């Protein structure tokens, strides 16, 4: 069976080669297809970045228009799929609703499942890019008991999502350009992050030649966990607890984290790869300050977050362990200012990560070195023993 290396958590095992995203964790560098994240966040749009991740190059205007038009033709959900939402409990978390509905796409769109048919992969790519935004908006509408809105294809993807989320069928929805731009930028920041837990999940599931919808649905479930995408929800819950239950006492909280009381962690801090700073967190922090000002929101949670960051960065516990704010630390404060309930935060992460997952799945399917993912183990169970019939045990 050959030599097996033991690497729990895959801290030093490369499971694939990839040309999509480059991270230098010591230098705090993140690039999509060679382009630095701050340049993309400052100048590009989410759809342009999606094109870049999926197809490898920035699009020409014509290519971008064609991509945008193709996506907008697929924003509708099948009426039968819409009925799925009625079956979930009213207080259902929108993440499992999202992953279930994405999984169900395999049953509605059976003509685009073959992972080796280029046209089918193209079709399921645009279907996902369009429909996941509609599904996310419906998951929200379901949770607040409001009617679903059909997409309006005269709007862009992000605009349409905001309208379907916050709008009502009976009245026009006024889009706030600051909010559209801020959400678009946040989606760019989340769009890919090489072999993180959910992307590795998409690759592992896809390595069995499972279709794109099934693989992405698995990635959404991986993202749900509080150590991964679920951290943005956990951060806001932590900040709210500090404000409401602990009277804003940040020092006490930091001490409890340092003493690891009941496994307390400073959510939104730390990263497997970034040991200097997370370049996304820097951009999000600036965004939080400007967008709250633009939206006229004064949120005490932002002050608590800033104090928490300041104290942690000056504390030996965090310094020694190289723990810095990650992308999730400030995003929740922005989502909250935009009017999203805490339960939707991880869904917004999933919307952003979608093109990255798709790009990795496609890269893997086209990689001649690709094999089914099948890790080995170190067996720690008992040695051979004899079966004893139940009456003699
Ligand atoms: N608060 C307090 N201590 C921490 C934290 C934290 N947030 N993160 C790590 N540590 C400590 C950890 O207890 C350990 O200490 P010790 O050496 O005394 O045992 C040391 O730092 C090393 O941590 P680790 O758990 O071995 O590091 P990891 O690479 O396995 O975990 C992580 C990375 C992101 C899961 C972890 O830092 C964490 O749980 N952070 C909080 C959750 C979070 O914010 N997740 C979002 C990550 S970024 C976006 C995304 O991927 O979705």
mmCIF file of C-alpha atoms in Angstrom, residues 4-232:
data_model
loop_
_atom_site.group_PDB
_atom_site.id
_atom_site.type_symbol
_atom_site.label_atom_id
_atom_site.label_comp_id
_atom_site.label_asym_id
_atom_site.label_seq_id
_atom_site.Cartn_x
_atom_site.Cartn_y
_atom_site.Cartn_z
ATOM 1 C CA UNK A 4 1.102 7.068 4.006
ATOM 2 C CA UNK A 5 1.700 10.592 5.334
ATOM 3 C CA UNK A 6 -0.390 11.668 8.296
ATOM 4 C CA UNK A 7 -1.693 15.215 7.867
ATOM 5 C CA UNK A 8 -4.913 15.845 9.803
ATOM 6 C CA UNK A 9 -6.642 18.992 8.576
ATOM 7 C CA UNK A 10 -4.450 18.912 5.424
ATOM 8 C CA UNK A 11 -2.152 21.585 6.836
ATOM 9 C CA UNK A 12 0.701 20.680 4.474
ATOM 10 C CA UNK A 13 -0.813 18.550 1.726
ATOM 11 C CA UNK A 14 -1.521 19.976 -1.727
ATOM 12 C CA UNK A 15 -4.403 17.957 -3.129
ATOM 13 C CA UNK A 16 -4.318 19.511 -6.603
ATOM 14 C CA UNK A 17 -2.555 22.017 -8.777
ATOM 15 C CA UNK A 18 -4.566 25.117 -9.612
ATOM 16 C CA UNK A 19 -4.136 28.273 -11.691
ATOM 17 C CA UNK A 20 -7.040 30.209 -10.195
ATOM 18 C CA UNK A 21 -6.070 31.915 -6.946
ATOM 19 C CA UNK A 22 -2.720 32.738 -5.371
ATOM 20 C CA UNK A 23 -2.317 33.355 -1.641
ATOM 21 C CA UNK A 24 0.878 34.237 0.204
ATOM 22 C CA UNK A 25 -0.250 33.972 3.812
ATOM 23 C CA UNK A 26 2.926 35.446 5.301
ATOM 24 C CA UNK A 27 2.841 38.519 3.090
ATOM 25 C CA UNK A 28 -0.972 38.962 3.180
ATOM 26 C CA UNK A 29 -1.293 38.613 -0.600
ATOM 27 C CA UNK A 30 -4.407 37.416 -2.445
ATOM 28 C CA UNK A 31 -4.716 37.404 -6.232
ATOM 29 C CA UNK A 32 -7.386 36.032 -8.562
ATOM 30 C CA UNK A 33 -5.785 34.851 -11.814
ATOM 31 C CA UNK A 34 -2.842 37.142 -11.027
ATOM 32 C CA UNK A 35 -4.856 40.285 -10.276
ATOM 33 C CA UNK A 36 -4.430 41.680 -6.728
ATOM 34 C CA UNK A 37 -7.628 41.602 -4.683
ATOM 35 C CA UNK A 38 -7.515 45.319 -3.849
ATOM 36 C CA UNK A 39 -7.410 46.251 -7.559
ATOM 37 C CA UNK A 40 -10.368 44.012 -8.326
ATOM 38 C CA UNK A 41 -12.359 45.198 -5.300
ATOM 39 C CA UNK A 42 -11.665 48.831 -6.179
ATOM 40 C CA UNK A 43 -12.312 48.723 -9.930
ATOM 41 C CA UNK A 44 -14.084 45.600 -11.107
ATOM 42 C CA UNK A 45 -17.598 44.197 -10.731
ATOM 43 C CA UNK A 46 -18.740 40.871 -9.342
ATOM 44 C CA UNK A 47 -19.807 39.568 -12.745
ATOM 45 C CA UNK A 48 -16.520 40.589 -14.350
ATOM 46 C CA UNK A 49 -14.610 38.859 -11.528
ATOM 47 C CA UNK A 50 -16.833 35.790 -11.921
ATOM 48 C CA UNK A 51 -15.943 35.680 -15.615
ATOM 49 C CA UNK A 52 -12.253 36.061 -14.747
ATOM 50 C CA UNK A 53 -12.344 33.202 -12.248
ATOM 51 C CA UNK A 54 -14.361 30.849 -14.430
ATOM 52 C CA UNK A 55 -12.753 31.514 -17.830
ATOM 53 C CA UNK A 56 -9.277 32.655 -16.773
ATOM 54 C CA UNK A 57 -9.126 36.127 -18.370
ATOM 55 C CA UNK A 58 -10.836 39.472 -17.860
ATOM 56 C CA UNK A 59 -13.617 39.724 -20.467
ATOM 57 C CA UNK A 60 -13.838 42.215 -23.326
ATOM 58 C CA UNK A 61 -16.960 44.429 -23.135
ATOM 59 C CA UNK A 62 -18.623 42.155 -25.669
ATOM 60 C CA UNK A 63 -17.790 39.012 -23.721
ATOM 61 C CA UNK A 64 -19.003 40.598 -20.493
ATOM 62 C CA UNK A 65 -22.284 41.691 -22.101
ATOM 63 C CA UNK A 66 -22.851 38.219 -23.526
ATOM 64 C CA UNK A 67 -22.117 36.600 -20.144
ATOM 65 C CA UNK A 68 -24.416 39.050 -18.337
ATOM 66 C CA UNK A 69 -27.234 38.494 -20.853
ATOM 67 C CA UNK A 70 -26.909 34.733 -20.708
ATOM 68 C CA UNK A 71 -27.160 34.832 -16.920
ATOM 69 C CA UNK A 72 -30.161 37.155 -16.891
ATOM 70 C CA UNK A 73 -32.056 34.749 -19.172
ATOM 71 C CA UNK A 74 -31.883 32.096 -16.426
ATOM 72 C CA UNK A 75 -32.960 33.997 -13.319
ATOM 73 C CA UNK A 76 -36.440 32.422 -13.119
ATOM 74 C CA UNK A 77 -36.997 29.358 -10.997
ATOM 75 C CA UNK A 78 -39.204 26.531 -12.221
ATOM 76 C CA UNK A 79 -42.649 27.043 -10.638
ATOM 77 C CA UNK A 80 -42.463 23.580 -9.067
ATOM 78 C CA UNK A 81 -39.092 24.397 -7.491
ATOM 79 C CA UNK A 82 -40.656 27.552 -6.048
ATOM 80 C CA UNK A 83 -43.105 25.348 -4.187
ATOM 81 C CA UNK A 84 -40.238 23.656 -2.329
ATOM 82 C CA UNK A 85 -39.919 26.726 -0.137
ATOM 83 C CA UNK A 86 -43.410 26.159 1.248
ATOM 84 C CA UNK A 87 -42.323 22.867 2.769
ATOM 85 C CA UNK A 88 -39.674 24.287 5.067
ATOM 86 C CA UNK A 89 -40.532 25.513 8.563
ATOM 87 C CA UNK A 90 -40.946 29.273 8.798
ATOM 88 C CA UNK A 91 -37.873 29.604 11.050
ATOM 89 C CA UNK A 92 -35.673 27.428 8.810
ATOM 90 C CA UNK A 93 -32.113 28.668 8.463
ATOM 91 C CA UNK A 94 -31.701 29.885 4.874
ATOM 92 C CA UNK A 95 -28.378 28.011 4.380
ATOM 93 C CA UNK A 96 -29.854 24.488 4.379
ATOM 94 C CA UNK A 97 -32.777 25.878 2.362
ATOM 95 C CA UNK A 98 -30.244 27.160 -0.183
ATOM 96 C CA UNK A 99 -28.257 23.919 -0.351
ATOM 97 C CA UNK A 100 -31.447 21.837 -0.660
ATOM 98 C CA UNK A 101 -32.793 23.979 -3.490
ATOM 99 C CA UNK A 102 -29.435 23.913 -5.294
ATOM 100 C CA UNK A 103 -29.324 20.140 -4.900
ATOM 101 C CA UNK A 104 -32.839 20.007 -6.380
ATOM 102 C CA UNK A 105 -31.605 21.810 -9.518
ATOM 103 C CA UNK A 106 -30.235 18.399 -10.623
ATOM 104 C CA UNK A 107 -33.811 17.149 -10.859
ATOM 105 C CA UNK A 108 -35.158 20.144 -12.818
ATOM 106 C CA UNK A 109 -32.302 20.611 -15.247
ATOM 107 C CA UNK A 110 -31.376 17.088 -16.270
ATOM 108 C CA UNK A 111 -30.218 18.325 -19.671
ATOM 109 C CA UNK A 112 -27.117 19.977 -18.198
ATOM 110 C CA UNK A 113 -25.716 17.337 -15.852
ATOM 111 C CA UNK A 114 -22.974 15.648 -17.910
ATOM 112 C CA UNK A 115 -19.650 16.900 -16.489
ATOM 113 C CA UNK A 116 -17.835 16.103 -19.738
ATOM 114 C CA UNK A 117 -20.229 17.815 -22.136
ATOM 115 C CA UNK A 118 -18.837 21.340 -22.590
ATOM 116 C CA UNK A 119 -22.170 22.868 -23.564
ATOM 117 C CA UNK A 120 -23.935 21.243 -20.619
ATOM 118 C CA UNK A 121 -21.301 22.565 -18.213
ATOM 119 C CA UNK A 122 -21.717 26.051 -19.717
ATOM 120 C CA UNK A 123 -25.469 25.822 -19.261
ATOM 121 C CA UNK A 124 -25.295 24.648 -15.658
ATOM 122 C CA UNK A 125 -22.727 27.384 -14.967
ATOM 123 C CA UNK A 126 -25.043 30.196 -16.094
ATOM 124 C CA UNK A 127 -28.049 28.503 -14.522
ATOM 125 C CA UNK A 128 -26.271 28.459 -11.175
ATOM 126 C CA UNK A 129 -24.964 32.026 -11.452
ATOM 127 C CA UNK A 130 -28.531 33.188 -12.091
ATOM 128 C CA UNK A 131 -30.714 30.928 -9.998
ATOM 129 C CA UNK A 132 -28.697 30.811 -6.781
ATOM 130 C CA UNK A 133 -29.376 34.548 -6.353
ATOM 131 C CA UNK A 134 -33.106 34.014 -6.854
ATOM 132 C CA UNK A 135 -33.094 31.031 -4.481
ATOM 133 C CA UNK A 136 -31.258 33.089 -1.837
ATOM 134 C CA UNK A 137 -33.814 35.899 -2.086
ATOM 135 C CA UNK A 138 -36.691 33.391 -1.791
ATOM 136 C CA UNK A 139 -35.068 31.744 1.241
ATOM 137 C CA UNK A 140 -35.140 35.192 2.842
ATOM 138 C CA UNK A 141 -38.720 35.929 1.784
ATOM 139 C CA UNK A 142 -39.822 32.586 3.185
ATOM 140 C CA UNK A 143 -38.192 33.360 6.548
ATOM 141 C CA UNK A 144 -40.097 36.641 6.892
ATOM 142 C CA UNK A 145 -43.377 35.345 5.465
ATOM 143 C CA UNK A 146 -43.447 37.749 2.518
ATOM 144 C CA UNK A 147 -44.454 37.013 -1.094
ATOM 145 C CA UNK A 148 -41.822 36.056 -3.662
ATOM 146 C CA UNK A 149 -41.003 38.522 -6.429
ATOM 147 C CA UNK A 150 -40.248 37.403 -9.950
ATOM 148 C CA UNK A 151 -36.865 38.585 -11.175
ATOM 149 C CA UNK A 152 -36.754 41.725 -13.306
ATOM 150 C CA UNK A 153 -34.206 41.077 -16.029
ATOM 151 C CA UNK A 154 -33.792 44.737 -16.847
ATOM 152 C CA UNK A 155 -31.724 44.860 -13.640
ATOM 153 C CA UNK A 156 -28.245 43.506 -12.995
ATOM 154 C CA UNK A 157 -27.656 40.419 -10.876
ATOM 155 C CA UNK A 158 -26.939 42.231 -7.615
ATOM 156 C CA UNK A 159 -29.681 44.831 -8.156
ATOM 157 C CA UNK A 160 -32.163 42.087 -8.921
ATOM 158 C CA UNK A 161 -31.157 40.185 -5.797
ATOM 159 C CA UNK A 162 -31.653 43.242 -3.584
ATOM 160 C CA UNK A 163 -35.039 43.938 -5.165
ATOM 161 C CA UNK A 164 -36.215 40.330 -4.814
ATOM 162 C CA UNK A 165 -34.998 40.340 -1.190
ATOM 163 C CA UNK A 166 -36.237 43.673 0.099
ATOM 164 C CA UNK A 167 -38.895 44.671 -2.430
ATOM 165 C CA UNK A 168 -42.663 44.042 -2.437
ATOM 166 C CA UNK A 169 -44.784 43.084 -5.445
ATOM 167 C CA UNK A 170 -47.162 45.983 -4.769
ATOM 168 C CA UNK A 171 -44.665 48.812 -4.980
ATOM 169 C CA UNK A 172 -41.525 49.825 -6.868
ATOM 170 C CA UNK A 173 -38.241 49.147 -5.098
ATOM 171 C CA UNK A 174 -35.791 52.026 -4.985
ATOM 172 C CA UNK A 175 -32.274 50.776 -5.396
ATOM 173 C CA UNK A 176 -29.618 52.547 -3.378
ATOM 174 C CA UNK A 177 -26.500 52.728 -5.592
ATOM 175 C CA UNK A 178 -24.212 52.845 -2.527
ATOM 176 C CA UNK A 179 -25.715 49.632 -1.242
ATOM 177 C CA UNK A 180 -25.476 47.949 -4.659
ATOM 178 C CA UNK A 181 -21.809 48.893 -4.988
ATOM 179 C CA UNK A 182 -21.000 47.842 -1.407
ATOM 180 C CA UNK A 183 -22.629 44.434 -1.819
ATOM 181 C CA UNK A 184 -20.979 43.955 -5.206
ATOM 182 C CA UNK A 185 -17.564 44.665 -3.638
ATOM 183 C CA UNK A 186 -18.207 42.240 -0.779
ATOM 184 C CA UNK A 187 -19.132 39.545 -3.290
ATOM 185 C CA UNK A 188 -15.833 40.175 -5.112
ATOM 186 C CA UNK A 189 -13.916 39.789 -1.842
ATOM 187 C CA UNK A 190 -15.556 36.411 -1.227
ATOM 188 C CA UNK A 191 -15.353 35.128 -4.801
ATOM 189 C CA UNK A 192 -12.487 32.673 -4.340
ATOM 190 C CA UNK A 193 -9.956 31.552 -1.780
ATOM 191 C CA UNK A 194 -8.198 28.523 -3.284
ATOM 192 C CA UNK A 195 -8.493 25.221 -1.391
ATOM 193 C CA UNK A 196 -10.614 26.279 1.594
ATOM 194 C CA UNK A 197 -13.003 23.786 3.215
ATOM 195 C CA UNK A 198 -16.010 24.378 0.953
ATOM 196 C CA UNK A 199 -13.986 24.538 -2.277
ATOM 197 C CA UNK A 200 -12.147 21.350 -1.341
ATOM 198 C CA UNK A 201 -15.572 19.825 -0.701
ATOM 199 C CA UNK A 202 -16.792 20.867 -4.147
ATOM 200 C CA UNK A 203 -13.669 19.306 -5.658
ATOM 201 C CA UNK A 204 -13.914 16.108 -3.611
ATOM 202 C CA UNK A 205 -17.583 15.569 -4.437
ATOM 203 C CA UNK A 206 -16.945 16.483 -8.074
ATOM 204 C CA UNK A 207 -13.992 14.103 -8.240
ATOM 205 C CA UNK A 208 -16.478 11.233 -8.228
ATOM 206 C CA UNK A 209 -17.838 12.843 -11.458
ATOM 207 C CA UNK A 210 -20.877 14.147 -9.556
ATOM 208 C CA UNK A 211 -22.652 16.920 -11.456
ATOM 209 C CA UNK A 212 -22.038 20.624 -10.849
ATOM 210 C CA UNK A 213 -25.307 21.255 -8.962
ATOM 211 C CA UNK A 214 -24.658 18.353 -6.569
ATOM 212 C CA UNK A 215 -21.066 19.452 -5.985
ATOM 213 C CA UNK A 216 -22.012 23.081 -5.290
ATOM 214 C CA UNK A 217 -24.788 22.010 -2.940
ATOM 215 C CA UNK A 218 -22.185 20.075 -0.928
ATOM 216 C CA UNK A 219 -19.943 23.161 -0.882
ATOM 217 C CA UNK A 220 -22.795 25.261 0.527
ATOM 218 C CA UNK A 221 -23.193 22.784 3.383
ATOM 219 C CA UNK A 222 -19.458 22.898 4.111
ATOM 220 C CA UNK A 223 -19.597 26.692 4.153
ATOM 221 C CA UNK A 224 -22.396 26.653 6.738
ATOM 222 C CA UNK A 225 -20.088 25.625 9.620
ATOM 223 C CA UNK A 226 -19.066 28.330 12.143
ATOM 224 C CA UNK A 227 -15.339 27.773 11.559
ATOM 225 C CA UNK A 228 -15.833 28.593 7.865
ATOM 226 C CA UNK A 229 -18.523 30.821 6.312
ATOM 227 C CA UNK A 230 -20.751 30.541 9.356
ATOM 228 C CA UNK A 231 -18.190 32.709 11.167
ATOM 229 C CA UNK A 232 -19.798 35.918 9.855
#
